[in-house]
Amino acid sequence: GQNIDQPTEMTATEGAIVQINCTYQTSGFNGLFWYQQHAGEAPTFLSYNVLDGLEEKGRFSSFLSRSKGYSYLLLKELQMKDSASYLCAARRSNDYKLSFGAGTTVTVRA
Amino acid sequence: DTGVSQNPRHKITKRGQNVTFRCDPISEHNRLYWYRQTLGQGPEFLTYFQNEAQLEKSRLLSDRFSAERPKGSFSTLEIQRTEQGDSAMYLCASSQGTSPTDTQYFGPGTRLTVL
């Protein structure tokens, strides 16, 4: 099986930076995805990492360390609309399904 | 390019009734997935299709659950003899298997409430 852990909740101030950590124990690891999910809505794709390093997309960046089984999602210049749940998901080689963590609820305060 | 669509968006039913949900994937996506999500949890995999073939079913999918993708396009998920524990958000996702990342894109979900 897979074990994916991320913090339950985080709070930050508008304009600040927040880093959401995710650790995984996935045999045959083949990719780490981050999704954003607003309450009552579908998860929307944010980023994908399969090699070690940092992927940057505007205000959002994602980092992966395969040797440590660790990823983080960095949200910069926080806006109120960034208040949402952030889901970390891992995929195995030759297996197309995603295994999700429970999600991290980020609350952005004015 | 339209996204993944699901119908209905909400379904309230009484225990013991059968329900059927529909998912229309992004056109030309050959892979289609069903997940279930309960409050405070991430989505849990239920089943997966490549074209019309159902290639994997989770042990979460009891005999009361059945899914089809008859022509390799839309898919249906049926739950027979619903139980209160079936109350959840049912999410459908699709992906293009030939893309390098094979990213899954999710539909808005069907929220099922079993009374």
JSON list of C-alpha atoms in Angstrom, two decimals:
[
{"chain": "A", "resi": 1, "resn": "GLY", "atom": "CA", "xyz": [0.00, 0.00, 0.00]},
{"chain": "A", "resi": 2, "resn": "GLN", "atom": "CA", "xyz": [0.89, 3.65, 0.13]},
{"chain": "A", "resi": 3, "resn": "ASN", "atom": "CA", "xyz": [1.15, 5.98, 3.09]},
{"chain": "A", "resi": 4, "resn": "ILE", "atom": "CA", "xyz": [0.82, 9.68, 2.32]},
{"chain": "A", "resi": 5, "resn": "ASP", "atom": "CA", "xyz": [0.97, 12.23, 5.10]},
{"chain": "A", "resi": 6, "resn": "GLN", "atom": "CA", "xyz": [0.33, 15.96, 5.08]},
{"chain": "A", "resi": 7, "resn": "PRO", "atom": "CA", "xyz": [-0.67, 18.42, 7.80]},
{"chain": "A", "resi": 8, "resn": "THR", "atom": "CA", "xyz": [-4.38, 18.82, 8.43]},
{"chain": "A", "resi": 9, "resn": "GLU", "atom": "CA", "xyz": [-4.55, 22.60, 8.62]},
{"chain": "A", "resi": 10, "resn": "MET", "atom": "CA", "xyz": [-2.46, 25.71, 8.06]},
{"chain": "A", "resi": 11, "resn": "THR", "atom": "CA", "xyz": [-3.25, 29.39, 8.46]},
{"chain": "A", "resi": 12, "resn": "ALA", "atom": "CA", "xyz": [-1.42, 32.29, 6.86]},
{"chain": "A", "resi": 13, "resn": "THR", "atom": "CA", "xyz": [-1.85, 35.99, 6.18]},
{"chain": "A", "resi": 14, "resn": "GLU", "atom": "CA", "xyz": [-2.70, 37.52, 2.84]},
{"chain": "A", "resi": 15, "resn": "GLY", "atom": "CA", "xyz": [0.48, 38.32, 0.93]},
{"chain": "A", "resi": 16, "resn": "ALA", "atom": "CA", "xyz": [2.58, 35.82, 2.88]},
{"chain": "A", "resi": 17, "resn": "ILE", "atom": "CA", "xyz": [4.12, 32.49, 1.87]},
{"chain": "A", "resi": 18, "resn": "VAL", "atom": "CA", "xyz": [2.98, 29.06, 2.99]},
{"chain": "A", "resi": 19, "resn": "GLN", "atom": "CA", "xyz": [4.73, 25.72, 2.51]},
{"chain": "A", "resi": 20, "resn": "ILE", "atom": "CA", "xyz": [2.69, 22.52, 2.62]},
{"chain": "A", "resi": 21, "resn": "ASN", "atom": "CA", "xyz": [4.74, 19.40, 3.22]},
{"chain": "A", "resi": 22, "resn": "CYS", "atom": "CA", "xyz": [3.89, 15.90, 2.04]},
{"chain": "A", "resi": 23, "resn": "THR", "atom": "CA", "xyz": [5.71, 12.66, 2.82]},
{"chain": "A", "resi": 24, "resn": "TYR", "atom": "CA", "xyz": [5.02, 9.43, 1.02]},
{"chain": "A", "resi": 25, "resn": "GLN", "atom": "CA", "xyz": [5.99, 5.79, 1.24]},
{"chain": "A", "resi": 26, "resn": "THR", "atom": "CA", "xyz": [5.29, 4.44, -2.21]},
{"chain": "A", "resi": 27, "resn": "SER", "atom": "CA", "xyz": [6.98, 1.41, -3.69]},
{"chain": "A", "resi": 28, "resn": "GLY", "atom": "CA", "xyz": [7.72, 1.87, -7.37]},
{"chain": "A", "resi": 29, "resn": "PHE", "atom": "CA", "xyz": [7.12, 5.63, -7.10]},
{"chain": "A", "resi": 30, "resn": "ASN", "atom": "CA", "xyz": [6.41, 7.33, -10.41]},
{"chain": "A", "resi": 31, "resn": "GLY", "atom": "CA", "xyz": [5.20, 10.85, -9.80]},
{"chain": "A", "resi": 32, "resn": "LEU", "atom": "CA", "xyz": [3.77, 13.25, -7.25]},
{"chain": "A", "resi": 33, "resn": "PHE", "atom": "CA", "xyz": [0.78, 15.46, -7.97]},
{"chain": "A", "resi": 34, "resn": "TRP", "atom": "CA", "xyz": [-0.66, 18.45, -6.15]},
{"chain": "A", "resi": 35, "resn": "TYR", "atom": "CA", "xyz": [-4.31, 19.43, -6.51]},
{"chain": "A", "resi": 36, "resn": "GLN", "atom": "CA", "xyz": [-6.31, 22.35, -5.13]},
{"chain": "A", "resi": 37, "resn": "GLN", "atom": "CA", "xyz": [-9.86, 21.73, -3.97]},
{"chain": "A", "resi": 38, "resn": "HIS", "atom": "CA", "xyz": [-12.29, 24.44, -2.89]},
{"chain": "A", "resi": 39, "resn": "ALA", "atom": "CA", "xyz": [-15.10, 23.35, -0.63]},
{"chain": "A", "resi": 40, "resn": "GLY", "atom": "CA", "xyz": [-17.75, 21.42, -2.53]},
{"chain": "A", "resi": 41, "resn": "GLU", "atom": "CA", "xyz": [-15.82, 21.53, -5.79]},
{"chain": "A", "resi": 42, "resn": "ALA", "atom": "CA", "xyz": [-13.66, 19.16, -7.81]},
{"chain": "A", "resi": 43, "resn": "PRO", "atom": "CA", "xyz": [-9.90, 18.92, -7.32]},
{"chain": "A", "resi": 44, "resn": "THR", "atom": "CA", "xyz": [-8.04, 21.01, -9.88]},
{"chain": "A", "resi": 45, "resn": "PHE", "atom": "CA", "xyz": [-4.53, 20.09, -11.04]},
{"chain": "A", "resi": 46, "resn": "LEU", "atom": "CA", "xyz": [-1.71, 22.32, -9.83]},
{"chain": "A", "resi": 47, "resn": "SER", "atom": "CA", "xyz": [1.59, 20.55, -10.40]},
{"chain": "A", "resi": 48, "resn": "TYR", "atom": "CA", "xyz": [3.43, 17.35, -11.17]},
{"chain": "A", "resi": 49, "resn": "ASN", "atom": "CA", "xyz": [6.93, 16.23, -10.15]},
{"chain": "A", "resi": 50, "resn": "VAL", "atom": "CA", "xyz": [8.66, 13.02, -11.10]},
{"chain": "A", "resi": 51, "resn": "LEU", "atom": "CA", "xyz": [12.31, 14.09, -10.91]},
{"chain": "A", "resi": 52, "resn": "ASP", "atom": "CA", "xyz": [14.07, 15.69, -7.97]},
{"chain": "A", "resi": 53, "resn": "GLY", "atom": "CA", "xyz": [13.93, 19.45, -7.88]},
{"chain": "A", "resi": 54, "resn": "LEU", "atom": "CA", "xyz": [11.69, 22.45, -8.02]},
{"chain": "A", "resi": 55, "resn": "GLU", "atom": "CA", "xyz": [8.93, 23.12, -10.54]},
{"chain": "A", "resi": 56, "resn": "GLU", "atom": "CA", "xyz": [7.69, 26.71, -10.62]},
{"chain": "A", "resi": 57, "resn": "LYS", "atom": "CA", "xyz": [4.37, 27.89, -12.00]},
{"chain": "A", "resi": 58, "resn": "GLY", "atom": "CA", "xyz": [3.65, 31.49, -11.22]},
{"chain": "A", "resi": 59, "resn": "ARG", "atom": "CA", "xyz": [2.85, 31.90, -7.53]},
{"chain": "A", "resi": 60, "resn": "PHE", "atom": "CA", "xyz": [2.91, 28.13, -6.96]},
{"chain": "A", "resi": 61, "resn": "SER", "atom": "CA", "xyz": [6.03, 25.94, -6.82]},
{"chain": "A", "resi": 62, "resn": "SER", "atom": "CA", "xyz": [6.42, 22.27, -6.03]},
{"chain": "A", "resi": 63, "resn": "PHE", "atom": "CA", "xyz": [9.51, 20.42, -4.88]},
{"chain": "A", "resi": 64, "resn": "LEU", "atom": "CA", "xyz": [10.35, 16.74, -4.84]},
{"chain": "A", "resi": 65, "resn": "SER", "atom": "CA", "xyz": [13.04, 14.64, -3.17]},
{"chain": "A", "resi": 66, "resn": "ARG", "atom": "CA", "xyz": [12.66, 11.01, -4.23]},
{"chain": "A", "resi": 67, "resn": "SER", "atom": "CA", "xyz": [15.36, 9.77, -1.85]},
{"chain": "A", "resi": 68, "resn": "LYS", "atom": "CA", "xyz": [13.56, 11.31, 1.12]},
{"chain": "A", "resi": 69, "resn": "GLY", "atom": "CA", "xyz": [10.02, 10.51, -0.03]},
{"chain": "A", "resi": 70, "resn": "TYR", "atom": "CA", "xyz": [9.20, 14.17, 0.42]},
{"chain": "A", "resi": 71, "resn": "SER", "atom": "CA", "xyz": [7.48, 16.94, -1.48]},
{"chain": "A", "resi": 72, "resn": "TYR", "atom": "CA", "xyz": [6.26, 20.41, -0.70]},
{"chain": "A", "resi": 73, "resn": "LEU", "atom": "CA", "xyz": [3.94, 22.90, -2.34]},
{"chain": "A", "resi": 74, "resn": "LEU", "atom": "CA", "xyz": [4.92, 26.55, -1.91]},
{"chain": "A", "resi": 75, "resn": "LEU", "atom": "CA", "xyz": [2.27, 29.21, -2.27]},
{"chain": "A", "resi": 76, "resn": "LYS", "atom": "CA", "xyz": [3.62, 32.75, -2.57]},
{"chain": "A", "resi": 77, "resn": "GLU", "atom": "CA", "xyz": [1.88, 36.13, -2.37]},
{"chain": "A", "resi": 78, "resn": "LEU", "atom": "CA", "xyz": [-1.15, 34.49, -0.81]},
{"chain": "A", "resi": 79, "resn": "GLN", "atom": "CA", "xyz": [-4.57, 35.72, -1.85]},
{"chain": "A", "resi": 80, "resn": "MET", "atom": "CA", "xyz": [-7.90, 35.16, -0.14]},
{"chain": "A", "resi": 81, "resn": "LYS", "atom": "CA", "xyz": [-8.97, 32.92, -3.03]},
{"chain": "A", "resi": 82, "resn": "ASP", "atom": "CA", "xyz": [-6.12, 30.53, -2.15]},
{"chain": "A", "resi": 83, "resn": "SER", "atom": "CA", "xyz": [-8.12, 29.39, 0.88]},
{"chain": "A", "resi": 84, "resn": "ALA", "atom": "CA", "xyz": [-8.78, 25.77, -0.04]},
{"chain": "A", "resi": 85, "resn": "SER", "atom": "CA", "xyz": [-7.73, 22.19, 0.60]},
{"chain": "A", "resi": 86, "resn": "TYR", "atom": "CA", "xyz": [-4.47, 21.10, -1.04]},
{"chain": "A", "resi": 87, "resn": "LEU", "atom": "CA", "xyz": [-4.16, 17.43, -1.90]},
{"chain": "A", "resi": 88, "resn": "CYS", "atom": "CA", "xyz": [-0.93, 15.53, -2.36]},
{"chain": "A", "resi": 89, "resn": "ALA", "atom": "CA", "xyz": [-1.18, 12.37, -4.49]},
{"chain": "A", "resi": 90, "resn": "ALA", "atom": "CA", "xyz": [1.38, 9.74, -5.50]},
{"chain": "A", "resi": 91, "resn": "ARG", "atom": "CA", "xyz": [1.43, 7.35, -8.40]},
{"chain": "A", "resi": 92, "resn": "ARG", "atom": "CA", "xyz": [3.29, 4.08, -8.90]},
{"chain": "A", "resi": 93, "resn": "SER", "atom": "CA", "xyz": [4.94, 2.76, -12.03]},
{"chain": "A", "resi": 94, "resn": "ASN", "atom": "CA", "xyz": [2.60, 0.70, -14.21]},
{"chain": "A", "resi": 95, "resn": "ASP", "atom": "CA", "xyz": [-0.31, 1.83, -12.08]},
{"chain": "A", "resi": 96, "resn": "TYR", "atom": "CA", "xyz": [-2.50, 4.65, -13.22]},
{"chain": "A", "resi": 97, "resn": "LYS", "atom": "CA", "xyz": [-4.52, 5.38, -10.16]},
{"chain": "A", "resi": 98, "resn": "LEU", "atom": "CA", "xyz": [-3.57, 8.09, -7.68]},
{"chain": "A", "resi": 99, "resn": "SER", "atom": "CA", "xyz": [-3.28, 7.61, -3.94]},
{"chain": "A", "resi": 100, "resn": "PHE", "atom": "CA", "xyz": [-4.21, 10.78, -2.11]},
{"chain": "A", "resi": 101, "resn": "GLY", "atom": "CA", "xyz": [-3.36, 12.22, 1.25]},
{"chain": "A", "resi": 102, "resn": "ALA", "atom": "CA", "xyz": [-6.20, 13.55, 3.40]},
{"chain": "A", "resi": 103, "resn": "GLY", "atom": "CA", "xyz": [-5.52, 17.11, 2.28]},
{"chain": "A", "resi": 104, "resn": "THR", "atom": "CA", "xyz": [-4.28, 20.27, 3.99]},
{"chain": "A", "resi": 105, "resn": "THR", "atom": "CA", "xyz": [-6.83, 23.00, 4.59]},
{"chain": "A", "resi": 106, "resn": "VAL", "atom": "CA", "xyz": [-5.20, 26.40, 4.11]},
{"chain": "A", "resi": 107, "resn": "THR", "atom": "CA", "xyz": [-6.96, 29.43, 5.50]},
{"chain": "A", "resi": 108, "resn": "VAL", "atom": "CA", "xyz": [-5.79, 32.84, 4.31]},
{"chain": "A", "resi": 109, "resn": "ARG", "atom": "CA", "xyz": [-6.57, 35.70, 6.66]},
{"chain": "A", "resi": 110, "resn": "ALA", "atom": "CA", "xyz": [-6.65, 39.39, 5.82]},
{"chain": "B", "resi": 1, "resn": "ASP", "atom": "CA", "xyz": [-11.93, 21.92, -24.77]},
{"chain": "B", "resi": 2, "resn": "THR", "atom": "CA", "xyz": [-14.72, 21.17, -22.33]},
{"chain": "B", "resi": 3, "resn": "GLY", "atom": "CA", "xyz": [-13.85, 19.59, -19.03]},
{"chain": "B", "resi": 4, "resn": "VAL", "atom": "CA", "xyz": [-15.12, 16.46, -17.37]},
{"chain": "B", "resi": 5, "resn": "SER", "atom": "CA", "xyz": [-18.84, 16.62, -16.66]},
{"chain": "B", "resi": 6, "resn": "GLN", "atom": "CA", "xyz": [-20.90, 14.59, -14.22]},
{"chain": "B", "resi": 7, "resn": "ASN", "atom": "CA", "xyz": [-24.62, 14.15, -13.72]},
{"chain": "B", "resi": 8, "resn": "PRO", "atom": "CA", "xyz": [-26.47, 14.53, -11.52]},
{"chain": "B", "resi": 9, "resn": "ARG", "atom": "CA", "xyz": [-24.59, 16.94, -9.28]},
{"chain": "B", "resi": 10, "resn": "HIS", "atom": "CA", "xyz": [-26.64, 15.95, -6.27]},
{"chain": "B", "resi": 11, "resn": "LYS", "atom": "CA", "xyz": [-28.66, 12.84, -5.48]},
{"chain": "B", "resi": 12, "resn": "ILE", "atom": "CA", "xyz": [-30.71, 12.14, -2.39]},
{"chain": "B", "resi": 13, "resn": "THR", "atom": "CA", "xyz": [-32.10, 8.65, -2.07]},
{"chain": "B", "resi": 14, "resn": "LYS", "atom": "CA", "xyz": [-33.56, 6.33, 0.50]},
{"chain": "B", "resi": 15, "resn": "ARG", "atom": "CA", "xyz": [-31.66, 3.36, 1.80]},
{"chain": "B", "resi": 16, "resn": "GLY", "atom": "CA", "xyz": [-32.19, 0.32, -0.37]},
{"chain": "B", "resi": 17, "resn": "GLN", "atom": "CA", "xyz": [-32.76, 2.22, -3.60]},
{"chain": "B", "resi": 18, "resn": "ASN", "atom": "CA", "xyz": [-30.54, 1.97, -6.67]},
{"chain": "B", "resi": 19, "resn": "VAL", "atom": "CA", "xyz": [-28.76, 5.01, -8.10]},
{"chain": "B", "resi": 20, "resn": "THR", "atom": "CA", "xyz": [-26.81, 5.61, -11.29]},
{"chain": "B", "resi": 21, "resn": "PHE", "atom": "CA", "xyz": [-24.31, 8.36, -12.01]},
{"chain": "B", "resi": 22, "resn": "ARG", "atom": "CA", "xyz": [-22.92, 9.44, -15.35]},
{"chain": "B", "resi": 23, "resn": "CYS", "atom": "CA", "xyz": [-19.50, 10.81, -16.29]},
{"chain": "B", "resi": 24, "resn": "ASP", "atom": "CA", "xyz": [-18.52, 12.38, -19.60]},
{"chain": "B", "resi": 25, "resn": "PRO", "atom": "CA", "xyz": [-14.72, 12.62, -19.85]},
{"chain": "B", "resi": 26, "resn": "ILE", "atom": "CA", "xyz": [-12.67, 15.14, -21.79]},
{"chain": "B", "resi": 27, "resn": "SER", "atom": "CA", "xyz": [-12.96, 14.16, -25.42]},
{"chain": "B", "resi": 28, "resn": "GLU", "atom": "CA", "xyz": [-10.20, 11.87, -26.65]},
{"chain": "B", "resi": 29, "resn": "HIS", "atom": "CA", "xyz": [-9.11, 10.96, -23.13]},
{"chain": "B", "resi": 30, "resn": "ASN", "atom": "CA", "xyz": [-8.81, 7.20, -23.20]},
{"chain": "B", "resi": 31, "resn": "ARG", "atom": "CA", "xyz": [-8.55, 6.69, -19.44]},
{"chain": "B", "resi": 32, "resn": "LEU", "atom": "CA", "xyz": [-11.39, 7.21, -17.01]},
{"chain": "B", "resi": 33, "resn": "TYR", "atom": "CA", "xyz": [-11.36, 6.84, -13.24]},
{"chain": "B", "resi": 34, "resn": "TRP", "atom": "CA", "xyz": [-13.93, 6.82, -10.46]},
{"chain": "B", "resi": 35, "resn": "TYR", "atom": "CA", "xyz": [-13.05, 7.96, -6.96]},
{"chain": "B", "resi": 36, "resn": "ARG", "atom": "CA", "xyz": [-15.06, 8.43, -3.78]},
{"chain": "B", "resi": 37, "resn": "GLN", "atom": "CA", "xyz": [-14.44, 11.22, -1.31]},
{"chain": "B", "resi": 38, "resn": "THR", "atom": "CA", "xyz": [-15.84, 11.67, 2.18]},
{"chain": "B", "resi": 39, "resn": "LEU", "atom": "CA", "xyz": [-15.62, 14.79, 4.31]},
{"chain": "B", "resi": 40, "resn": "GLY", "atom": "CA", "xyz": [-12.11, 15.59, 5.46]},
{"chain": "B", "resi": 41, "resn": "GLN", "atom": "CA", "xyz": [-10.50, 12.89, 3.37]},
{"chain": "B", "resi": 42, "resn": "GLY", "atom": "CA", "xyz": [-8.78, 12.73, 0.02]},
{"chain": "B", "resi": 43, "resn": "PRO", "atom": "CA", "xyz": [-10.35, 10.90, -2.92]},
{"chain": "B", "resi": 44, "resn": "GLU", "atom": "CA", "xyz": [-10.17, 7.09, -2.76]},
{"chain": "B", "resi": 45, "resn": "PHE", "atom": "CA", "xyz": [-9.80, 5.08, -5.94]},
{"chain": "B", "resi": 46, "resn": "LEU", "atom": "CA", "xyz": [-12.73, 2.90, -6.96]},
{"chain": "B", "resi": 47, "resn": "THR", "atom": "CA", "xyz": [-12.16, 1.75, -10.52]},
{"chain": "B", "resi": 48, "resn": "TYR", "atom": "CA", "xyz": [-10.42, 2.57, -13.79]},
{"chain": "B", "resi": 49, "resn": "PHE", "atom": "CA", "xyz": [-11.10, 2.13, -17.50]},
{"chain": "B", "resi": 50, "resn": "GLN", "atom": "CA", "xyz": [-8.81, 2.24, -20.46]},
{"chain": "B", "resi": 51, "resn": "ASN", "atom": "CA", "xyz": [-11.11, 2.79, -23.43]},
{"chain": "B", "resi": 52, "resn": "GLU", "atom": "CA", "xyz": [-14.01, 0.42, -22.77]},
{"chain": "B", "resi": 53, "resn": "ALA", "atom": "CA", "xyz": [-12.04, -2.09, -20.69]},
{"chain": "B", "resi": 54, "resn": "GLN", "atom": "CA", "xyz": [-12.36, -1.99, -16.91]},
{"chain": "B", "resi": 55, "resn": "LEU", "atom": "CA", "xyz": [-8.79, -2.76, -15.87]},
{"chain": "B", "resi": 56, "resn": "GLU", "atom": "CA", "xyz": [-8.85, -2.41, -12.10]},
{"chain": "B", "resi": 57, "resn": "LYS", "atom": "CA", "xyz": [-11.37, -2.40, -9.27]},
{"chain": "B", "resi": 58, "resn": "SER", "atom": "CA", "xyz": [-10.63, -1.43, -5.69]},
{"chain": "B", "resi": 59, "resn": "ARG", "atom": "CA", "xyz": [-11.64, -3.74, -2.89]},
{"chain": "B", "resi": 60, "resn": "LEU", "atom": "CA", "xyz": [-13.75, -0.76, -1.77]},
{"chain": "B", "resi": 61, "resn": "LEU", "atom": "CA", "xyz": [-16.02, -1.58, -4.69]},
{"chain": "B", "resi": 62, "resn": "SER", "atom": "CA", "xyz": [-18.40, -4.13, -3.23]},
{"chain": "B", "resi": 63, "resn": "ASP", "atom": "CA", "xyz": [-20.68, -6.30, -5.33]},
{"chain": "B", "resi": 64, "resn": "ARG", "atom": "CA", "xyz": [-23.35, -3.61, -5.05]},
{"chain": "B", "resi": 65, "resn": "PHE", "atom": "CA", "xyz": [-21.24, -1.31, -7.21]},
{"chain": "B", "resi": 66, "resn": "SER", "atom": "CA", "xyz": [-20.88, -1.68, -10.95]},
{"chain": "B", "resi": 67, "resn": "ALA", "atom": "CA", "xyz": [-19.31, 0.58, -13.53]},
{"chain": "B", "resi": 68, "resn": "GLU", "atom": "CA", "xyz": [-19.41, 0.52, -17.30]},
{"chain": "B", "resi": 69, "resn": "ARG", "atom": "CA", "xyz": [-17.90, 2.42, -20.18]},
{"chain": "B", "resi": 70, "resn": "PRO", "atom": "CA", "xyz": [-19.65, 0.75, -23.09]},
{"chain": "B", "resi": 71, "resn": "LYS", "atom": "CA", "xyz": [-18.23, 2.66, -26.03]},
{"chain": "B", "resi": 72, "resn": "GLY", "atom": "CA", "xyz": [-15.07, 3.99, -24.49]},
{"chain": "B", "resi": 73, "resn": "SER", "atom": "CA", "xyz": [-16.59, 7.43, -24.05]},
{"chain": "B", "resi": 74, "resn": "PHE", "atom": "CA", "xyz": [-18.99, 8.17, -21.16]},
{"chain": "B", "resi": 75, "resn": "SER", "atom": "CA", "xyz": [-19.15, 5.97, -18.09]},
{"chain": "B", "resi": 76, "resn": "THR", "atom": "CA", "xyz": [-21.84, 5.07, -15.57]},
{"chain": "B", "resi": 77, "resn": "LEU", "atom": "CA", "xyz": [-21.47, 4.04, -11.95]},
{"chain": "B", "resi": 78, "resn": "GLU", "atom": "CA", "xyz": [-24.41, 2.20, -10.41]},
{"chain": "B", "resi": 79, "resn": "ILE", "atom": "CA", "xyz": [-24.92, 1.49, -6.74]},
{"chain": "B", "resi": 80, "resn": "GLN", "atom": "CA", "xyz": [-27.56, -1.08, -5.90]},
{"chain": "B", "resi": 81, "resn": "ARG", "atom": "CA", "xyz": [-29.35, -1.35, -2.56]},
{"chain": "B", "resi": 82, "resn": "THR", "atom": "CA", "xyz": [-27.76, 1.85, -1.26]},
{"chain": "B", "resi": 83, "resn": "GLU", "atom": "CA", "xyz": [-26.63, 2.05, 2.35]},
{"chain": "B", "resi": 84, "resn": "GLN", "atom": "CA", "xyz": [-26.05, 5.10, 4.52]},
{"chain": "B", "resi": 85, "resn": "GLY", "atom": "CA", "xyz": [-22.32, 4.42, 4.36]},
{"chain": "B", "resi": 86, "resn": "ASP", "atom": "CA", "xyz": [-22.45, 5.05, 0.62]},
{"chain": "B", "resi": 87, "resn": "SER", "atom": "CA", "xyz": [-23.07, 8.75, 1.26]},
{"chain": "B", "resi": 88, "resn": "ALA", "atom": "CA", "xyz": [-20.10, 10.55, -0.26]},
{"chain": "B", "resi": 89, "resn": "MET", "atom": "CA", "xyz": [-18.93, 12.64, -3.20]},
{"chain": "B", "resi": 90, "resn": "TYR", "atom": "CA", "xyz": [-18.33, 10.46, -6.26]},
{"chain": "B", "resi": 91, "resn": "LEU", "atom": "CA", "xyz": [-15.68, 11.96, -8.49]},
{"chain": "B", "resi": 92, "resn": "CYS", "atom": "CA", "xyz": [-14.84, 11.05, -12.04]},
{"chain": "B", "resi": 93, "resn": "ALA", "atom": "CA", "xyz": [-11.53, 11.89, -13.69]},
{"chain": "B", "resi": 94, "resn": "SER", "atom": "CA", "xyz": [-10.04, 11.36, -17.12]},
{"chain": "B", "resi": 95, "resn": "SER", "atom": "CA", "xyz": [-6.56, 11.41, -18.60]},
{"chain": "B", "resi": 96, "resn": "GLN", "atom": "CA", "xyz": [-4.80, 11.12, -21.93]},
{"chain": "B", "resi": 97, "resn": "GLY", "atom": "CA", "xyz": [-2.68, 8.01, -21.61]},
{"chain": "B", "resi": 98, "resn": "THR", "atom": "CA", "xyz": [-0.26, 9.11, -24.31]},
{"chain": "B", "resi": 99, "resn": "SER", "atom": "CA", "xyz": [0.71, 12.35, -22.57]},
{"chain": "B", "resi": 100, "resn": "PRO", "atom": "CA", "xyz": [4.02, 12.35, -20.65]},
{"chain": "B", "resi": 101, "resn": "THR", "atom": "CA", "xyz": [2.42, 13.20, -17.32]},
{"chain": "B", "resi": 102, "resn": "ASP", "atom": "CA", "xyz": [-0.91, 11.38, -17.80]},
{"chain": "B", "resi": 103, "resn": "THR", "atom": "CA", "xyz": [-2.48, 14.03, -15.56]},
{"chain": "B", "resi": 104, "resn": "GLN", "atom": "CA", "xyz": [-5.96, 13.27, -14.29]},
{"chain": "B", "resi": 105, "resn": "TYR", "atom": "CA", "xyz": [-8.59, 16.00, -14.61]},
{"chain": "B", "resi": 106, "resn": "PHE", "atom": "CA", "xyz": [-11.58, 15.79, -12.34]},
{"chain": "B", "resi": 107, "resn": "GLY", "atom": "CA", "xyz": [-15.25, 16.49, -12.87]},
{"chain": "B", "resi": 108, "resn": "PRO", "atom": "CA", "xyz": [-17.41, 18.43, -10.39]},
{"chain": "B", "resi": 109, "resn": "GLY", "atom": "CA", "xyz": [-18.61, 15.25, -8.70]},
{"chain": "B", "resi": 110, "resn": "THR", "atom": "CA", "xyz": [-21.96, 13.79, -7.72]},
{"chain": "B", "resi": 111, "resn": "ARG", "atom": "CA", "xyz": [-22.83, 14.21, -4.07]},
{"chain": "B", "resi": 112, "resn": "LEU", "atom": "CA", "xyz": [-24.86, 11.25, -2.85]},
{"chain": "B", "resi": 113, "resn": "THR", "atom": "CA", "xyz": [-26.89, 11.38, 0.33]},
{"chain": "B", "resi": 114, "resn": "VAL", "atom": "CA", "xyz": [-28.53, 8.15, 1.49]},
{"chain": "B", "resi": 115, "resn": "LEU", "atom": "CA", "xyz": [-31.27, 8.68, 4.05]}
]
